[in-house]
One Martini backbone bead per residue (centre of mass of N, CA, C, O) as a GRO file, in nm:
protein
  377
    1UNK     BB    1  11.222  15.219   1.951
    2UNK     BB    2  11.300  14.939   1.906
    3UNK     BB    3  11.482  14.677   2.098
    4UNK     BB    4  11.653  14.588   1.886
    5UNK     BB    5  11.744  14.823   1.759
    6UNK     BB    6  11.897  14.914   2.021
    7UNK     BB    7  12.112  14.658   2.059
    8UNK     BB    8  12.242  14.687   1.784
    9UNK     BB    9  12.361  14.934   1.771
   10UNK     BB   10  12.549  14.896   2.025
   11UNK     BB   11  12.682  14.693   1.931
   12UNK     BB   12  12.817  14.891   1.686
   13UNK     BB   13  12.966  15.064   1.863
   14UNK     BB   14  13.160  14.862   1.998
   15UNK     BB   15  13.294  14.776   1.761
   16UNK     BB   16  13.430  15.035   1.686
   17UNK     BB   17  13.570  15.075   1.976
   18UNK     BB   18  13.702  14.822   1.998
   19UNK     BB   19  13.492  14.573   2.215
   20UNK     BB   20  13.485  14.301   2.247
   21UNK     BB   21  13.149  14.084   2.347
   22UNK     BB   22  12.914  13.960   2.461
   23UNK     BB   23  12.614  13.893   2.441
   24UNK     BB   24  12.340  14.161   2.527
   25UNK     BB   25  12.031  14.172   2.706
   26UNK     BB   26  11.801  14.432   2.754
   27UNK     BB   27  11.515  14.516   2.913
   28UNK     BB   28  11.275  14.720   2.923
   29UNK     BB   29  11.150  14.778   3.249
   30UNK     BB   30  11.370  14.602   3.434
   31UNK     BB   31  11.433  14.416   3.731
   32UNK     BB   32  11.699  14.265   3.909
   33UNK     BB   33  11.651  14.046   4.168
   34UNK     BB   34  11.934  14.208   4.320
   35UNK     BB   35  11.726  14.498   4.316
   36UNK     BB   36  11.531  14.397   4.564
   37UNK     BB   37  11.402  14.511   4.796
   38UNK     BB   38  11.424  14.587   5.184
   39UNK     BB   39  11.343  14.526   5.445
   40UNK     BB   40  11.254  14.624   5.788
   41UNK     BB   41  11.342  14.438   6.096
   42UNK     BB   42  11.194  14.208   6.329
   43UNK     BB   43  11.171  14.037   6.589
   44UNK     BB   44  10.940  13.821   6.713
   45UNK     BB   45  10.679  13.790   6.966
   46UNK     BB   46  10.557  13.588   7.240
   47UNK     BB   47  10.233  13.457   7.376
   48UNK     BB   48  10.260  13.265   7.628
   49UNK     BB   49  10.370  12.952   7.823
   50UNK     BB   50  10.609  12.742   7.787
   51UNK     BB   51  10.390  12.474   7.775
   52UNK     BB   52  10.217  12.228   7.789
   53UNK     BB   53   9.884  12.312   7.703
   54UNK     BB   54   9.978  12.612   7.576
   55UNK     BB   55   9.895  12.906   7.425
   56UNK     BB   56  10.085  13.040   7.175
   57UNK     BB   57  10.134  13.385   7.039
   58UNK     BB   58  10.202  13.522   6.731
   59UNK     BB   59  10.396  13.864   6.701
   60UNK     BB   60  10.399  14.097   6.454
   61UNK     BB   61  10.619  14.314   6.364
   62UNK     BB   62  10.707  14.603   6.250
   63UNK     BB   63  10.740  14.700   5.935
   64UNK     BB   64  10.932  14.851   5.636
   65UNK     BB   65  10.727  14.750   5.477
   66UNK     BB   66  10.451  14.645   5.500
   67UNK     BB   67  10.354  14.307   5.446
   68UNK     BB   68  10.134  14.140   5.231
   69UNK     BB   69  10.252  13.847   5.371
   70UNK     BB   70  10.214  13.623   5.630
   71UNK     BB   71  10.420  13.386   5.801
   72UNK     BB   72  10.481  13.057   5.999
   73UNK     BB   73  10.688  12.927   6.198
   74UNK     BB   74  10.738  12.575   6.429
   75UNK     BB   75  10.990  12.482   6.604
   76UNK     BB   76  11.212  12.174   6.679
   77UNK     BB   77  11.526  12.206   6.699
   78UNK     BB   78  11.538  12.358   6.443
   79UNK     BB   79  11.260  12.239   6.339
   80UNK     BB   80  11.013  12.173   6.162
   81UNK     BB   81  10.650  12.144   6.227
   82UNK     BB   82  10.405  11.964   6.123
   83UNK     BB   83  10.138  12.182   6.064
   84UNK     BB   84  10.316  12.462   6.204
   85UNK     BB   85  10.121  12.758   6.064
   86UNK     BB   86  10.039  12.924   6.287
   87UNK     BB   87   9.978  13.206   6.521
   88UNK     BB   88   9.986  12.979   6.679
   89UNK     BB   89  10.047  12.729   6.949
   90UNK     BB   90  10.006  12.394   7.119
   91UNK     BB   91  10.220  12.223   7.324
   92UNK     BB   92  10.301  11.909   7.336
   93UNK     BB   93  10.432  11.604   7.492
   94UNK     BB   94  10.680  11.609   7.224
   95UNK     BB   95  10.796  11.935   7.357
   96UNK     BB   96  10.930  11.824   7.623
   97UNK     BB   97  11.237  11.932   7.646
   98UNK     BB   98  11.218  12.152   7.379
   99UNK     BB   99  11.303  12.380   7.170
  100UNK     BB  100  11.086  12.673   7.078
  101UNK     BB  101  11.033  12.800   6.762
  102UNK     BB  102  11.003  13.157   6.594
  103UNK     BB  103  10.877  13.179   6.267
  104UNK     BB  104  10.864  13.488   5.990
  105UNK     BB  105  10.708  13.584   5.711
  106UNK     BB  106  10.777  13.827   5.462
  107UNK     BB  107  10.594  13.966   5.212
  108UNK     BB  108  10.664  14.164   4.878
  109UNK     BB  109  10.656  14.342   4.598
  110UNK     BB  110  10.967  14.369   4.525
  111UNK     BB  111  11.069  14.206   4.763
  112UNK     BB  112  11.215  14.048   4.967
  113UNK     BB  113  11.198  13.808   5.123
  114UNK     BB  114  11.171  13.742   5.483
  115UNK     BB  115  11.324  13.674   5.812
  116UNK     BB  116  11.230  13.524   6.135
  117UNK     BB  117  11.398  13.410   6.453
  118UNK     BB  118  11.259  13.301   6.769
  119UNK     BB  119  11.357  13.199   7.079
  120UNK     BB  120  11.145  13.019   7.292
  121UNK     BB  121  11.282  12.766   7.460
  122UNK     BB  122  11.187  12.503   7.708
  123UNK     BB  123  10.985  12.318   7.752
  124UNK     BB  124  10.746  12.253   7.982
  125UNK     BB  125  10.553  12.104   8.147
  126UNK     BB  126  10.251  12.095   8.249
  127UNK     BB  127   9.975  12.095   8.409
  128UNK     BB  128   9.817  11.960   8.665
  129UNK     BB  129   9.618  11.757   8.753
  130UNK     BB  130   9.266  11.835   8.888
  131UNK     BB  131   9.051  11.809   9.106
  132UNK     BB  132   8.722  11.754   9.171
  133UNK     BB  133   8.719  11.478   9.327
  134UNK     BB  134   8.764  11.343   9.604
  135UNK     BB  135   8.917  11.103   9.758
  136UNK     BB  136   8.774  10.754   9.904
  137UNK     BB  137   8.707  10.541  10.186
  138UNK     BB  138   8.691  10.219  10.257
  139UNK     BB  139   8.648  10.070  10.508
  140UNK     BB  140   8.814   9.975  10.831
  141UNK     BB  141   8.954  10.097  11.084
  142UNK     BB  142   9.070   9.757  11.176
  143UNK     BB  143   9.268   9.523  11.262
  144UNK     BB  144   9.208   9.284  10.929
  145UNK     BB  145   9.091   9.508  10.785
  146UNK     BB  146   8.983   9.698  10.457
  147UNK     BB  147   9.134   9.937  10.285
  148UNK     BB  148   8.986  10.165  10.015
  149UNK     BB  149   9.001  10.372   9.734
  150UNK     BB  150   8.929  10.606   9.525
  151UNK     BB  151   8.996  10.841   9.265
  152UNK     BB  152   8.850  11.040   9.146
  153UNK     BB  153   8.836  11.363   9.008
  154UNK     BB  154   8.928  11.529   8.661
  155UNK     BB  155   9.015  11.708   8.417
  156UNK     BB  156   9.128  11.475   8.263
  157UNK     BB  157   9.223  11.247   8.044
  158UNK     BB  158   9.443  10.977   8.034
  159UNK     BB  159   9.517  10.884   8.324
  160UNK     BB  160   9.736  10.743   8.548
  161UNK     BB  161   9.733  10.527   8.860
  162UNK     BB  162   9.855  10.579   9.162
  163UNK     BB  163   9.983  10.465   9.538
  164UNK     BB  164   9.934  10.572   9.889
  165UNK     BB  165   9.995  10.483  10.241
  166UNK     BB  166   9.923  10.652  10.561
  167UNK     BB  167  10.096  10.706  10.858
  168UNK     BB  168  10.065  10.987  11.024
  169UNK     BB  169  10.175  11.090  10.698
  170UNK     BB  170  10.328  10.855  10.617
  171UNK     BB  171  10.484  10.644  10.454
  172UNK     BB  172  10.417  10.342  10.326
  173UNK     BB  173  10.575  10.102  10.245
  174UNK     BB  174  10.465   9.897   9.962
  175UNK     BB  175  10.226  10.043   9.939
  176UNK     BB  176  10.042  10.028   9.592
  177UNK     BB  177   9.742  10.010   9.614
  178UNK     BB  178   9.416  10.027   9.647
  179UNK     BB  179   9.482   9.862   9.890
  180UNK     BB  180   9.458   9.781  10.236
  181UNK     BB  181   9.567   9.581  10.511
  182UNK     BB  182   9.553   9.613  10.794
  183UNK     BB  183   9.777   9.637  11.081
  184UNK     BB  184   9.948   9.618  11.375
  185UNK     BB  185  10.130   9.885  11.290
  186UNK     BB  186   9.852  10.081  11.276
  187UNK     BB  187   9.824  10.075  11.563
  188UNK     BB  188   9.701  10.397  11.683
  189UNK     BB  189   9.686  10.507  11.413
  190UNK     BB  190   9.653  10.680  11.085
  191UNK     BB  191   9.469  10.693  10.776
  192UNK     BB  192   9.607  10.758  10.429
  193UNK     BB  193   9.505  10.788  10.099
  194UNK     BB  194   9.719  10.837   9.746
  195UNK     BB  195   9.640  11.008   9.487
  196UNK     BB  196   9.849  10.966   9.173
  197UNK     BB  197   9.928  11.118   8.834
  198UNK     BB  198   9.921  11.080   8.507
  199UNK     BB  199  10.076  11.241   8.227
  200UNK     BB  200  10.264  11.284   7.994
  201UNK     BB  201  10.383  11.620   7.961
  202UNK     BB  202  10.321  11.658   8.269
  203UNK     BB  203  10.240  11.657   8.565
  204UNK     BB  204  10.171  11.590   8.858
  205UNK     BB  205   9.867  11.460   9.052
  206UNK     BB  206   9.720  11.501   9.393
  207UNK     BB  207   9.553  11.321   9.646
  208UNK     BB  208   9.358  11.316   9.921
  209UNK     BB  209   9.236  11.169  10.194
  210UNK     BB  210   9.076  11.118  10.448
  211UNK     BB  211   9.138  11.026  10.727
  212UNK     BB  212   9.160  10.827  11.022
  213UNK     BB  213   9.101  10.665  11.272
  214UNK     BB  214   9.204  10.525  11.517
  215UNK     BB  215   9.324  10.224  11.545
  216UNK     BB  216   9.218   9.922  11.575
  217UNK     BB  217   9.114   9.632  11.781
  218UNK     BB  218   9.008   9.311  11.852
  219UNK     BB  219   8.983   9.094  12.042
  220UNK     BB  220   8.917   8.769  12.142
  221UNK     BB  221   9.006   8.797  12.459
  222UNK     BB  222   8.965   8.802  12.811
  223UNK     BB  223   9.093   8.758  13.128
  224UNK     BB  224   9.053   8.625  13.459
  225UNK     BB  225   9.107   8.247  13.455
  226UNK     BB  226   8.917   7.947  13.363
  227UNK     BB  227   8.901   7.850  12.976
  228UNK     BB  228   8.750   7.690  12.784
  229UNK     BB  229   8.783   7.510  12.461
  230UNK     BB  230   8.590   7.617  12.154
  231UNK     BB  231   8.456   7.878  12.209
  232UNK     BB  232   8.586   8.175  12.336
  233UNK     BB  233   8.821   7.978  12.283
  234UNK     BB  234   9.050   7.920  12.029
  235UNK     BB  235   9.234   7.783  11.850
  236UNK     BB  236   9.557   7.966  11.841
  237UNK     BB  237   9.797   8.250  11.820
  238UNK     BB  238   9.830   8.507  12.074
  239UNK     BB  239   9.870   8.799  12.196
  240UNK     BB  240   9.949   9.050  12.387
  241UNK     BB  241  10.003   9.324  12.525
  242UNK     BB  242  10.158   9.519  12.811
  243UNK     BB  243  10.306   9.316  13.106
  244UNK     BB  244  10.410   9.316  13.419
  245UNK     BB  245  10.270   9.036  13.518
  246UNK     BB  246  10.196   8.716  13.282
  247UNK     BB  247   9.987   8.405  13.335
  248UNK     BB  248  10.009   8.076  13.160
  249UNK     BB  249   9.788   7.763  13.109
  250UNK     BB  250   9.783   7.475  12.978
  251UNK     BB  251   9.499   7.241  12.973
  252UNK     BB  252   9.380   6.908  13.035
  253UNK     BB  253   9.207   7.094  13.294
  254UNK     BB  254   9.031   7.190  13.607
  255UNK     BB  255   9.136   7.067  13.920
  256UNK     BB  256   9.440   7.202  13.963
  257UNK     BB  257   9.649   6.973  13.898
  258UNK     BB  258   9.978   6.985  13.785
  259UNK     BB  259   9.871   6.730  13.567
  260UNK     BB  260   9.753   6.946  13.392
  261UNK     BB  261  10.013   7.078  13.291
  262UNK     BB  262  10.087   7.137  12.947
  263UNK     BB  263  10.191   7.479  12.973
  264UNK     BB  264  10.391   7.754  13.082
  265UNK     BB  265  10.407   8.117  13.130
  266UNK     BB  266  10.614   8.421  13.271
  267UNK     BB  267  10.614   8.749  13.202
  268UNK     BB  268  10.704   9.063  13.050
  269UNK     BB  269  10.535   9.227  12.851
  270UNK     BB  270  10.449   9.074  12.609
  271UNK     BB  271  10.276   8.801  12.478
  272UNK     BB  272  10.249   8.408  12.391
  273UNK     BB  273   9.993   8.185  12.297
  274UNK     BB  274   9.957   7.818  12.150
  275UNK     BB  275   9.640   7.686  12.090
  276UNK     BB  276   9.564   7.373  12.089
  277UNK     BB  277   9.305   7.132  11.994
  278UNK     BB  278   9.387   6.930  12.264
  279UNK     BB  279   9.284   7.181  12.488
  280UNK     BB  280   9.084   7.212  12.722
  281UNK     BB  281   9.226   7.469  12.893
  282UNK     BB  282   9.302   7.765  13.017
  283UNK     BB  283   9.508   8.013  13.241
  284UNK     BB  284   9.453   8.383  13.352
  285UNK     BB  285   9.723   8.603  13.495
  286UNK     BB  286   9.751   8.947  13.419
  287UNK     BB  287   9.705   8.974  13.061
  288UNK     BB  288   9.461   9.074  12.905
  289UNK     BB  289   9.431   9.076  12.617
  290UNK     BB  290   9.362   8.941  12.310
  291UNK     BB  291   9.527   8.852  11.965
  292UNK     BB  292   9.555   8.780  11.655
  293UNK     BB  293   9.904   8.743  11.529
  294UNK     BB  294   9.834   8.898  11.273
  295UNK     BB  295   9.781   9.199  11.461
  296UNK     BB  296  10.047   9.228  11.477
  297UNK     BB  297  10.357   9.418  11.481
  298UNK     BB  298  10.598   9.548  11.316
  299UNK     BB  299  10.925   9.531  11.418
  300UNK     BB  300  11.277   9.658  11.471
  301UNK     BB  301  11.265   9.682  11.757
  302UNK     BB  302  11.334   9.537  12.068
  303UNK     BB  303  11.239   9.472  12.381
  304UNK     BB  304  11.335   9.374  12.723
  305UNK     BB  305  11.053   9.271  12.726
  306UNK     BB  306  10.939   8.943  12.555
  307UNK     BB  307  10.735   8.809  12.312
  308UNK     BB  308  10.805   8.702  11.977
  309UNK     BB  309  10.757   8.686  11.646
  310UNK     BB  310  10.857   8.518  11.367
  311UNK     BB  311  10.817   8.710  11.077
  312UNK     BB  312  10.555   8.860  11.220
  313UNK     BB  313  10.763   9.101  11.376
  314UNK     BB  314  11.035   8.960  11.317
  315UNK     BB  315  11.335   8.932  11.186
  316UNK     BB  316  11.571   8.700  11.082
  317UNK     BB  317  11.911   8.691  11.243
  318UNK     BB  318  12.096   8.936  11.401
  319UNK     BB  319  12.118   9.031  11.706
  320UNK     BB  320  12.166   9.317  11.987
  321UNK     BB  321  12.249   9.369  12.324
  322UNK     BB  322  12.217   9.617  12.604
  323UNK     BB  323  12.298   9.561  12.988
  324UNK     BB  324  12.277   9.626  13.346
  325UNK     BB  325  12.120   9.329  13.516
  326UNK     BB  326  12.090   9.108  13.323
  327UNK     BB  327  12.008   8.814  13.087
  328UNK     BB  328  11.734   8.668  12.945
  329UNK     BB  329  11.721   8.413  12.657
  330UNK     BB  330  11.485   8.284  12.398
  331UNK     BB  331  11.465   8.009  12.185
  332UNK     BB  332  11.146   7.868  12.006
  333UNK     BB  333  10.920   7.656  11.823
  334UNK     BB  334  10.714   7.756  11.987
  335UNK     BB  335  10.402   7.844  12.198
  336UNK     BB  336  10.391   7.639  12.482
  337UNK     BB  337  10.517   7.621  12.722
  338UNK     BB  338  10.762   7.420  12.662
  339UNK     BB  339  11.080   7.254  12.725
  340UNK     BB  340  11.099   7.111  12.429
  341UNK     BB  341  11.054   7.372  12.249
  342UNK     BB  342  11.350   7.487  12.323
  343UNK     BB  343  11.648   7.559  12.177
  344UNK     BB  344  11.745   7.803  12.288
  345UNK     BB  345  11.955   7.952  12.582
  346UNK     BB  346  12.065   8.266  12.813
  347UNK     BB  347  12.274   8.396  13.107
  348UNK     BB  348  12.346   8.668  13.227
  349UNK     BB  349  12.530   8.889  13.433
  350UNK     BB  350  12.491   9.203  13.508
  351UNK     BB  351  12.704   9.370  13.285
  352UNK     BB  352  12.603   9.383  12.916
  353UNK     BB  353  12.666   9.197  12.573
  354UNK     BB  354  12.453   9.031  12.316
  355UNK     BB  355  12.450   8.791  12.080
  356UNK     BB  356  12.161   8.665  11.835
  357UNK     BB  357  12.080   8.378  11.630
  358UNK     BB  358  11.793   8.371  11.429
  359UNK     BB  359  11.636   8.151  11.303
  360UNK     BB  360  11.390   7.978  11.083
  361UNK     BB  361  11.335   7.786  11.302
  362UNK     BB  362  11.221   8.034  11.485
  363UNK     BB  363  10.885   8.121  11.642
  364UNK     BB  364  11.021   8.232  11.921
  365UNK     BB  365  11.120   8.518  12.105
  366UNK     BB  366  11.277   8.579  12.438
  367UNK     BB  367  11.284   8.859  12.694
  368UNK     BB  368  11.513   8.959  12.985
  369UNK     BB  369  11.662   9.224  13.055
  370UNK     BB  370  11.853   9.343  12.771
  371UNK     BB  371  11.720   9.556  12.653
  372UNK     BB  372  11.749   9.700  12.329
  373UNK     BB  373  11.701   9.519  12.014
  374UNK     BB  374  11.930   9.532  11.733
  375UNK     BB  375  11.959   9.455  11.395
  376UNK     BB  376  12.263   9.354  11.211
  377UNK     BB  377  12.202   9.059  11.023
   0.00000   0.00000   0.00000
């Protein structure tokens, strides 16, 4: 019988049973799609690491029945990562820090297409680039001249490159180039500069280079005796080592004469003398080696004895001293051992504490029994 005339009989039996009805149509053979089967499913799962740069690859759990296509979605955020449709996936460095899910898809004919999905945690940066070849160092550890660093080689390629330089494996504060100027505060320690590498979505690396010799400076001039000016001793301005009683003379002369002393000074720890270009001879002694005042060491706290530069050795400012048997302060416009050139000074006797306040004018601080002076403000 067709199906028509099986439709037409229908209605009219229902007509007869007074059963009104709107018409229905029923295909034989036709299953509607409310009665379509369903999976046996389970949540997919993956292996490898989830961090930029690592392929994690997703694993199709057994269903039942087998699916006959199956496809994948890889979501960021719970949303799909566009053209990540495949059984594979490797996060980028736009997916450090965000959630990544693996969603699976099942279909068969007669079966209702199926997903599952599986989060599988927050991306986390990938692995530091590594070095190939190790940076290494130009140019000699000796105070006044300069080490230079080169990058070394790495396995990944688009890093960008900063600097840091080690003092006897400590960091030193602003130090941030590729290379460095040795000065006075690195005399006697080791030097060795790091290279910190970055890329996006990575962790950072770095490497560092060979250590240096214990820095080194060249003295100017050294010994005891007078010295003309202009070949072997030059005008500009010089510190001693620590000396227990250095005694020097700017002279206008070499006759000995009293009225031929243009400045001198006498006192222990450091010392300081600035040779004019007017000066004709020099006299040291028990003063040791002089050095460039370039190559003077930065200091925070100041000793109880010694002559120090402001701006190259201290910074202006307030210091303060305790002292157990008396103190004696000298602040001075040069280093010329005049008594025209100094600022002002002050001695205390006994046991006690003094504070003083250095300005901008002052050229050189001399100190003699004070204590160790420390900067307050």
């Amino acid at each position: 019988m067709s199906p028509t005339r099986s439709a037409s009989r229908g209605r009219a039996l229902l007509a007869l049973l007074g059963l009104g009805i709107a018409s229905v149509t029923v295909l034989a053979g036709t299953t509607p799609a409310s009665a379509a089967a369903t999976f046996t499913t389970q949540a997919p799962r993956a292996t490898g690491a989830v961090k930029v740069g690592s392929t994690i690859t997703a694993v199709f759990p057994t269903w039942r029945p087998a699916p006959t296509a199956k496809g994948y979605r890889w979501l960021r955020d719970g949303k799909a990562i566009t053209g990540a449709t495949r059984s594979t996936y490797t996060p980028a460095a736009g997916d450090s820090g965000h959630r990544l899910s693996l969603m699976i898809i099942g279909s068969r004919s007669g079966y209702a297409k199926a997903t599952r999905t599986k989060d599988l945690g927050v991306v986390a940066k990938g692995d530091a680039p590594k070095m190939t070849v190790a940076p290494k160092l130009t140019g000699s550890a000796k105070v006044g001249s300069t080490l230079t660093t080169t990058n070394g080689s790495w396995n990944r390629s688009g890093l960008s490159v900063r600097y840091q330089w080690l003092r006897n494996g400590s960091v030193i504060s602003g130090q941030t180039k590729k290379s460095h100027t040795v000065s006075g505060s690195d005399f006697g320690a080791t030097l060795a500069a790091r290279v910190i590498v970055s890329k996006a979505g990575y962790q950072d690396g770095s490497a560092r280079t060979t250590v240096t010799a214990k820095v080194t400076r060249s003295a100017a001039f050294s010994g005891n005796g007078t010295y003309a000016v202009g070949s072997k001793i030059k005008p500009g301005t010089y510190f001693s080592g620590s000396t227990s009683g250095c005694y020097w003379a700017r002279l206008s002369g070499a006759s000995g004469s009293f009225e031929e002393i243009i400045g001198n000074s006498f006192g222990s720890g450091q010392r300081i003398i600035t040779i004019a270009s007017s000066d004709r001879y020099v006299s040291f002694s028990d003063c040791g080696s002089w050095y460039p005042i370039a190559s003077a060491p930065r200091l925070t706290k100041m000793p109880a004895d010694g002559v120090f530069k402001v701006g190259q050795q201290i910074a202006a400012g307030t210091w303060r001293a305790s002292f157990t048997d008396g103190c004696y302060w000298e602040t001075s416009s040069r280093a010329s051992g005049r008594f025209e050139d100094v600022i002002a000074n002050d001695f205390i006797d006994g046991r006690g504490s003094t504070t003083v306040r250095i300005g901008s004018d002052v050229s050189v601080f001399e100190s003699s029994g004070c204590g160790t002076w420390s900067k307050v403000g």
